[in-house]
Amino acid sequence: MAKVKTVFFCQNCGAKYAKWQGQCTSCKAWNTIAEEVIQKTTTNDWKNATSTSKTSKVSKPLRISEIHTGQEARYNTDDAELNRVLGGGLVPGSLTLLGGEPGIGKSTLLLQISLKLPYKTLYVSGEESQQQIKMRAERIHSKTDNCLILTETKTQNIFRQIEEIQPDIVIIDSIQTLHSDYIESSAGSISQIRECTTELIKFAKETATPVLLIGHITKDGNIAGPKILEHMVDTVLQFEGDRNHVYRILRALKNRFGSTAELGIYEMLGNGLREVNNPSEILISKKDEELSGTTIASTVEGMRPLMIEIQALVSTAVYGTPQRSATGYNLKRLNMILAVLEKRAGFRLGAKDVFLNITGGITVDDPAIDLAVVGAILSSSEDIPIQKDFCFAAEVGLAGEVRPVNKVEQRIQEAEKLGFSTIFVSKYNKISLQNTQIKIQLVSKIEDIVEYLFG
């Protein structure tokens, strides 16, 4: 009989201890260390679940000049937004982890993709019954019959079905519901998540089958389980968005096969998620008349230029201390811009409330929207609207100078394509575009903007 071994794990960071203690010395969290029973019966190989195990190939060291690097064919997911975020599609043998808030649309996205794929796909659900998944599939309107649904949480049974079916792609919903016989602890515990992920990695690498995992997140917004889970997988995707808004954003937090700067945008509808090919249309409000405090900024996410709307409201402070509030924008950067406007441009904003909002429920870290923020604040303060066919793409420095930004030509081309008449950029940007229909207004300091817009 195997000896039962107990180990103490921190449920917050996954640190391992020989005995219980009140505080985790790794992450400094209190009362997060719990006891888990570990009992290994056999080696944790996914092939032990099947009777037809094969002898694994022994890897040999090679000189780096001897290693052949060919362009590996990717699986096309038939979803342009997901393909962009993944870097071109699913890589054979890769492990992709998708996290997000409850009800944000993780299961809907992967089920929708599995119903569109021309490949044989096994969708394993540990949270819903086959009837529940069928009801959602009918709402999505499936196009193919290549998707197989399995409701199972035991990894050994899952691998038996995989051996019989031999699918091209495997989807697990979710990793926190799986459990393995090799570990005697409850599903969702630190040791179970690590063990199940290890078995899935061995399966994916040995069979060159891409595996997609859905992961729960904690109240802090981090993926539940040990941090090592994110280190083990090849790609970590985050599905973001406010449940009160219809738009969802898919970002790559880690990607071994592509860039982490790309993002995909979806619209949540009654029949599933719709890909948004032109995000600028949904991020810019449709209005008949010009309103003060509104500007359009050109930002870039990865290789994709976007036009976003900045809204500002400047009003006299009713209470003693002026309020500073920003939605979708860094509050510290807003305070810095307000200080620059007061010091360099002479605007008295110290006794006024300032509220800033980026429409569409998205968050932008691109410093190129600084000039649009300045324009929106000044427009609201002076109560003078800015023409709705003006847009901005420049960073503002502490000395009040207008600094150049990267990929400025892509921003100009996107603004021209969407019908803007003038774009304000730094005069220090090197622009080689010829014969453009849009007017490129070069500015060097904030005073130039003030003079041009309100002079």
Short mmCIF file of C-alpha atoms in Angstrom, two decimals, residues 99-434:
data_model
loop_
_atom_site.label_atom_id
_atom_site.label_comp_id
_atom_site.label_asym_id
_atom_site.label_seq_id
_atom_site.Cartn_x
_atom_site.Cartn_y
_atom_site.Cartn_z
CA GLY A 99 -9.15 33.41 -18.56
CA GLY A 100 -11.82 35.96 -17.76
CA GLU A 101 -14.65 37.04 -15.47
CA PRO A 102 -17.59 34.66 -14.89
CA GLY A 103 -20.20 35.11 -17.62
CA ILE A 104 -17.91 37.19 -19.86
CA GLY A 105 -18.22 34.69 -22.74
CA LYS A 106 -15.22 32.30 -22.49
CA SER A 107 -17.24 29.12 -23.02
CA THR A 108 -19.35 30.79 -25.71
CA LEU A 109 -16.25 31.87 -27.64
CA LEU A 110 -14.59 28.43 -27.64
CA LEU A 111 -17.84 26.57 -28.35
CA GLN A 112 -18.57 28.96 -31.22
CA ILE A 113 -15.10 28.35 -32.66
CA SER A 114 -15.35 24.57 -32.24
CA LEU A 115 -18.67 24.58 -34.12
CA LYS A 116 -17.13 26.47 -37.04
CA LEU A 117 -13.89 24.51 -37.37
CA PRO A 118 -13.51 22.02 -40.22
CA TYR A 119 -11.33 19.88 -37.91
CA LYS A 120 -12.52 17.16 -35.55
CA THR A 121 -12.84 18.90 -32.19
CA LEU A 122 -13.42 17.37 -28.76
CA TYR A 123 -15.12 19.80 -26.35
CA VAL A 124 -14.72 18.51 -22.78
CA SER A 125 -16.96 20.20 -20.21
CA GLY A 126 -16.74 19.65 -16.48
CA GLU A 127 -19.26 22.37 -15.63
CA GLU A 128 -22.23 21.84 -17.96
CA SER A 129 -24.22 18.87 -19.17
CA GLN A 130 -24.43 17.85 -22.82
CA GLN A 131 -28.01 19.13 -22.95
CA GLN A 132 -26.95 22.60 -21.72
CA ILE A 133 -24.19 22.79 -24.32
CA LYS A 134 -26.64 21.66 -27.02
CA MET A 135 -29.03 24.51 -26.08
CA ARG A 136 -26.21 27.05 -26.39
CA ALA A 137 -25.07 25.52 -29.69
CA GLU A 138 -28.59 25.91 -31.11
CA ARG A 139 -28.53 29.59 -30.13
CA ILE A 140 -25.16 30.03 -31.86
CA HIS A 141 -26.35 28.25 -35.05
CA SER A 142 -23.63 25.67 -35.68
CA LYS A 143 -22.27 25.23 -39.21
CA THR A 144 -20.52 21.89 -38.84
CA ASP A 145 -21.00 18.52 -37.18
CA ASN A 146 -17.32 17.94 -36.43
CA CYS A 147 -17.64 18.94 -32.75
CA LEU A 148 -17.90 16.15 -30.19
CA ILE A 149 -19.15 16.97 -26.67
CA LEU A 150 -17.87 15.07 -23.62
CA THR A 151 -18.91 15.79 -20.03
CA GLU A 152 -16.14 14.37 -17.84
CA THR A 153 -13.81 15.60 -15.10
CA LYS A 154 -11.47 12.62 -14.64
CA THR A 155 -8.37 12.95 -16.82
CA GLN A 156 -7.90 9.19 -17.21
CA ASN A 157 -11.38 8.83 -18.75
CA ILE A 158 -10.79 11.87 -20.96
CA PHE A 159 -7.58 10.38 -22.37
CA ARG A 160 -9.36 7.07 -23.09
CA GLN A 161 -11.91 8.93 -25.20
CA ILE A 162 -9.15 10.91 -26.90
CA GLU A 163 -7.37 7.68 -27.81
CA GLU A 164 -10.55 6.33 -29.41
CA ILE A 165 -11.67 9.52 -31.15
CA GLN A 166 -8.22 10.96 -32.02
CA PRO A 167 -9.42 14.58 -32.34
CA ASP A 168 -7.48 17.34 -34.09
CA ILE A 169 -8.18 19.91 -31.35
CA VAL A 170 -9.10 19.46 -27.66
CA ILE A 171 -10.95 22.09 -25.58
CA ILE A 172 -11.14 21.77 -21.78
CA ASP A 173 -13.81 23.73 -19.88
CA SER A 174 -12.35 24.24 -17.33
CA ILE A 175 -8.97 23.22 -15.92
CA GLN A 176 -10.19 23.85 -12.34
CA THR A 177 -12.83 21.11 -12.66
CA LEU A 178 -10.44 18.32 -13.71
CA HIS A 179 -8.95 15.80 -11.30
CA SER A 180 -6.46 12.99 -11.68
CA ASP A 181 -6.31 9.64 -9.85
CA TYR A 182 -2.59 10.18 -9.33
CA ILE A 183 -3.27 12.92 -6.76
CA GLU A 184 -5.59 12.42 -3.81
CA SER A 185 -6.93 15.93 -3.37
CA SER A 186 -10.03 17.77 -4.45
CA ALA A 187 -10.48 19.25 -7.93
CA GLY A 188 -9.27 22.84 -8.18
CA SER A 189 -6.53 22.43 -5.58
CA ILE A 190 -2.97 23.50 -6.29
CA SER A 191 -1.63 19.97 -6.74
CA GLN A 192 -4.56 18.85 -8.95
CA ILE A 193 -4.25 21.83 -11.29
CA ARG A 194 -0.51 21.28 -11.62
CA GLU A 195 -0.91 17.52 -12.19
CA CYS A 196 -3.73 17.80 -14.75
CA THR A 197 -1.89 20.52 -16.66
CA THR A 198 1.27 18.39 -16.74
CA GLU A 199 -0.66 15.45 -18.22
CA LEU A 200 -2.25 17.70 -20.86
CA ILE A 201 1.14 19.19 -21.78
CA LYS A 202 2.63 15.71 -22.29
CA PHE A 203 -0.34 14.72 -24.43
CA ALA A 204 -0.18 17.92 -26.54
CA LYS A 205 3.58 17.75 -27.16
CA GLU A 206 3.69 14.02 -27.95
CA THR A 207 0.69 14.02 -30.31
CA ALA A 208 1.05 17.59 -31.75
CA THR A 209 -2.56 18.27 -30.80
CA PRO A 210 -3.43 21.85 -29.78
CA VAL A 211 -5.23 22.06 -26.44
CA LEU A 212 -7.28 25.05 -25.26
CA LEU A 213 -8.01 25.45 -21.55
CA ILE A 214 -10.54 27.71 -19.86
CA GLY A 215 -9.34 29.04 -16.50
CA HIS A 216 -11.26 30.65 -13.67
CA ILE A 217 -10.01 33.92 -12.19
CA THR A 218 -9.90 35.16 -8.61
CA LYS A 219 -11.55 38.31 -7.23
CA ASP A 220 -8.27 40.15 -7.89
CA GLY A 221 -8.56 39.39 -11.61
CA ASN A 222 -5.73 36.81 -11.67
CA ILE A 223 -6.14 33.30 -13.05
CA ALA A 224 -6.99 30.94 -10.19
CA GLY A 225 -4.48 28.33 -9.14
CA PRO A 226 -0.72 28.45 -8.88
CA LYS A 227 1.21 31.04 -10.88
CA ILE A 228 3.17 28.14 -12.34
CA LEU A 229 0.05 27.32 -14.42
CA GLU A 230 0.68 30.42 -16.55
CA HIS A 231 4.37 29.49 -16.85
CA MET A 232 3.57 25.95 -18.01
CA VAL A 233 1.24 26.85 -20.89
CA ASP A 234 2.39 28.35 -24.19
CA THR A 235 -0.20 31.12 -24.50
CA VAL A 236 -2.27 33.01 -21.92
CA LEU A 237 -5.29 34.93 -23.23
CA GLN A 238 -7.41 37.31 -21.17
CA PHE A 239 -11.06 37.96 -22.07
CA GLU A 240 -11.98 41.41 -20.76
CA GLY A 241 -15.00 43.65 -20.75
CA ASP A 242 -17.77 45.06 -18.63
CA ARG A 243 -20.80 42.79 -18.42
CA ASN A 244 -22.94 45.93 -18.77
CA HIS A 245 -21.34 46.66 -22.16
CA VAL A 246 -21.78 44.51 -25.25
CA TYR A 247 -18.13 44.71 -26.32
CA ARG A 248 -15.42 42.26 -25.26
CA ILE A 249 -11.66 42.55 -25.71
CA LEU A 250 -9.35 39.56 -26.12
CA ARG A 251 -5.70 40.19 -25.17
CA ALA A 252 -2.59 37.99 -25.10
CA LEU A 253 -0.74 38.20 -21.78
CA LYS A 254 1.82 35.63 -22.90
CA ASN A 255 2.47 34.16 -26.33
CA ARG A 256 5.42 31.96 -27.30
CA PHE A 257 4.36 31.98 -30.95
CA GLY A 258 3.49 35.62 -31.59
CA SER A 259 3.18 39.15 -30.28
CA THR A 260 1.47 40.03 -27.00
CA ALA A 261 0.55 43.52 -28.28
CA GLU A 262 -2.37 42.41 -30.48
CA LEU A 263 -5.99 42.47 -29.38
CA GLY A 264 -9.30 41.24 -30.72
CA ILE A 265 -12.69 42.92 -30.26
CA TYR A 266 -16.04 41.13 -30.11
CA GLU A 267 -19.64 42.19 -29.71
CA MET A 268 -21.86 40.04 -27.50
CA LEU A 269 -25.17 39.32 -29.23
CA GLY A 270 -28.06 37.01 -28.52
CA ASN A 271 -26.70 34.43 -30.97
CA GLY A 272 -23.10 34.52 -29.78
CA LEU A 273 -20.03 36.71 -30.25
CA ARG A 274 -19.60 38.77 -33.41
CA GLU A 275 -16.14 39.77 -34.65
CA VAL A 276 -15.68 43.54 -34.88
CA ASN A 277 -13.50 44.17 -37.93
CA ASN A 278 -13.59 47.99 -37.71
CA PRO A 279 -13.44 48.92 -33.99
CA SER A 280 -13.28 52.67 -34.73
CA GLU A 281 -16.95 52.63 -35.73
CA ILE A 282 -18.07 51.35 -32.33
CA LEU A 283 -15.63 53.44 -30.28
CA ILE A 284 -16.73 56.79 -31.78
CA SER A 285 -20.16 58.10 -30.82
CA LYS A 286 -22.67 58.96 -33.52
CA LYS A 287 -23.91 62.52 -32.88
CA ASP A 288 -25.50 65.20 -35.04
CA GLU A 289 -24.12 68.30 -33.33
CA GLU A 290 -20.67 69.21 -32.07
CA LEU A 291 -20.27 69.12 -28.28
CA SER A 292 -17.54 70.65 -26.15
CA GLY A 293 -15.15 68.37 -24.27
CA THR A 294 -14.99 65.69 -26.98
CA THR A 295 -11.97 64.79 -29.12
CA ILE A 296 -10.85 61.87 -31.26
CA ALA A 297 -7.48 60.20 -30.60
CA SER A 298 -5.54 57.79 -32.79
CA THR A 299 -4.09 54.87 -30.86
CA VAL A 300 -2.37 51.64 -31.91
CA GLU A 301 -2.91 48.20 -30.36
CA GLY A 302 -0.29 45.86 -31.76
CA MET A 303 -0.41 46.41 -35.52
CA ARG A 304 -3.99 47.71 -35.49
CA PRO A 305 -4.67 51.49 -35.45
CA LEU A 306 -7.86 52.52 -33.67
CA MET A 307 -9.74 55.82 -33.46
CA ILE A 308 -11.16 56.34 -29.97
CA GLU A 309 -13.27 59.09 -28.45
CA ILE A 310 -12.08 61.06 -25.41
CA GLN A 311 -14.68 62.85 -23.29
CA ALA A 312 -13.80 65.43 -20.63
CA LEU A 313 -15.90 67.48 -18.21
CA VAL A 314 -14.41 70.46 -16.39
CA SER A 315 -16.62 72.18 -13.80
CA THR A 316 -16.23 74.40 -10.77
CA ALA A 317 -15.47 72.41 -7.62
CA VAL A 318 -18.50 72.44 -5.33
CA TYR A 319 -16.63 70.98 -2.39
CA GLY A 320 -13.30 72.19 -1.06
CA THR A 321 -11.02 69.66 -2.74
CA PRO A 322 -11.31 69.36 -6.55
CA GLN A 323 -12.15 65.89 -7.85
CA ARG A 324 -10.03 64.08 -10.41
CA SER A 325 -11.60 61.03 -12.03
CA ALA A 326 -10.55 58.98 -15.07
CA THR A 327 -12.24 55.99 -16.69
CA GLY A 328 -10.07 53.98 -19.09
CA TYR A 329 -7.09 56.33 -18.60
CA ASN A 330 -4.27 56.50 -16.06
CA LEU A 331 -5.28 58.89 -13.27
CA LYS A 332 -1.66 59.78 -12.44
CA ARG A 333 -1.07 60.75 -16.06
CA LEU A 334 -4.21 62.90 -16.00
CA ASN A 335 -2.89 64.77 -12.94
CA MET A 336 0.42 65.28 -14.73
CA ILE A 337 -1.29 66.75 -17.82
CA LEU A 338 -3.38 69.08 -15.65
CA ALA A 339 -0.20 70.33 -13.95
CA VAL A 340 1.43 70.93 -17.36
CA LEU A 341 -1.63 72.90 -18.56
CA GLU A 342 -1.56 75.06 -15.44
CA LYS A 343 2.20 75.67 -15.48
CA ARG A 344 2.94 75.94 -19.22
CA ALA A 345 -0.31 77.11 -20.78
CA GLY A 346 -1.66 79.29 -17.98
CA PHE A 347 -5.03 77.56 -17.55
CA ARG A 348 -6.33 77.75 -13.95
CA LEU A 349 -7.62 74.21 -13.36
CA GLY A 350 -6.52 73.84 -9.74
CA ALA A 351 -9.95 74.78 -8.37
CA LYS A 352 -12.01 72.79 -10.87
CA ASP A 353 -13.30 69.22 -11.01
CA VAL A 354 -11.99 67.26 -13.99
CA PHE A 355 -13.62 64.05 -15.22
CA LEU A 356 -12.20 62.04 -18.13
CA ASN A 357 -13.74 59.09 -19.95
CA ILE A 358 -12.73 56.87 -22.88
CA THR A 359 -15.92 55.70 -24.58
CA GLY A 360 -16.65 52.06 -25.35
CA GLY A 361 -15.51 50.74 -21.97
CA ILE A 362 -11.90 50.15 -23.07
CA THR A 363 -8.65 51.01 -21.27
CA VAL A 364 -5.79 52.63 -23.21
CA ASP A 365 -2.16 52.98 -22.06
CA ASP A 366 -0.84 54.52 -25.28
CA PRO A 367 0.81 57.92 -24.52
CA ALA A 368 -0.15 59.06 -28.04
CA ILE A 369 -3.62 60.00 -26.76
CA ASP A 370 -2.16 62.73 -24.47
CA LEU A 371 -2.75 65.50 -27.01
CA ALA A 372 -6.39 64.44 -27.44
CA VAL A 373 -6.81 64.51 -23.64
CA VAL A 374 -5.39 68.06 -23.59
CA GLY A 375 -7.80 69.10 -26.36
CA ALA A 376 -10.82 67.58 -24.59
CA ILE A 377 -9.98 69.25 -21.26
CA LEU A 378 -9.43 72.66 -22.83
CA SER A 379 -12.55 72.34 -24.96
CA SER A 380 -14.68 71.60 -21.89
CA SER A 381 -12.99 74.32 -19.82
CA GLU A 382 -13.57 76.98 -22.50
CA ASP A 383 -16.92 75.44 -23.58
CA ILE A 384 -15.82 75.61 -27.21
CA PRO A 385 -16.41 72.45 -29.30
CA ILE A 386 -13.65 71.00 -31.46
CA GLN A 387 -14.53 70.05 -35.01
CA LYS A 388 -15.51 66.39 -35.16
CA ASP A 389 -13.28 65.78 -38.20
CA PHE A 390 -10.13 66.69 -36.18
CA CYS A 391 -8.03 63.95 -34.55
CA PHE A 392 -4.84 63.86 -32.48
CA ALA A 393 -1.79 61.57 -32.18
CA ALA A 394 1.03 62.90 -30.00
CA GLU A 395 2.51 62.63 -26.51
CA VAL A 396 2.79 65.59 -24.14
CA GLY A 397 5.94 66.12 -22.07
CA LEU A 398 6.44 67.84 -18.72
CA ALA A 399 7.84 70.95 -20.38
CA GLY A 400 4.68 71.31 -22.45
CA GLU A 401 6.38 70.03 -25.60
CA VAL A 402 4.52 67.80 -28.06
CA ARG A 403 6.56 64.64 -28.48
CA PRO A 404 6.60 62.22 -31.44
CA VAL A 405 5.00 58.77 -31.27
CA ASN A 406 5.65 55.51 -33.09
CA LYS A 407 3.74 54.19 -36.13
CA VAL A 408 2.52 57.71 -36.91
CA GLU A 409 2.07 56.92 -40.63
CA GLN A 410 -0.32 54.06 -39.83
CA ARG A 411 -2.30 56.41 -37.61
CA ILE A 412 -2.49 59.04 -40.37
CA GLN A 413 -3.63 56.48 -42.95
CA GLU A 414 -6.35 55.15 -40.63
CA ALA A 415 -7.60 58.69 -39.94
CA GLU A 416 -7.66 59.44 -43.66
CA LYS A 417 -9.53 56.20 -44.38
CA LEU A 418 -12.22 57.11 -41.83
CA GLY A 419 -12.76 60.57 -43.34
CA PHE A 420 -10.98 62.92 -40.92
CA SER A 421 -9.86 66.23 -42.42
CA THR A 422 -6.98 67.15 -40.05
CA ILE A 423 -4.67 65.21 -37.75
CA PHE A 424 -2.42 66.91 -35.19
CA VAL A 425 1.02 65.29 -34.74
CA SER A 426 4.40 66.37 -33.42
CA LYS A 427 6.57 68.27 -35.86
CA TYR A 428 9.48 66.08 -34.74
CA ASN A 429 7.88 62.99 -36.32
CA LYS A 430 9.51 61.83 -39.54
CA ILE A 431 6.67 61.46 -42.05
CA SER A 432 7.34 60.23 -45.58
CA LEU A 433 3.74 59.97 -46.79
CA GLN A 434 3.00 61.63 -50.11
#
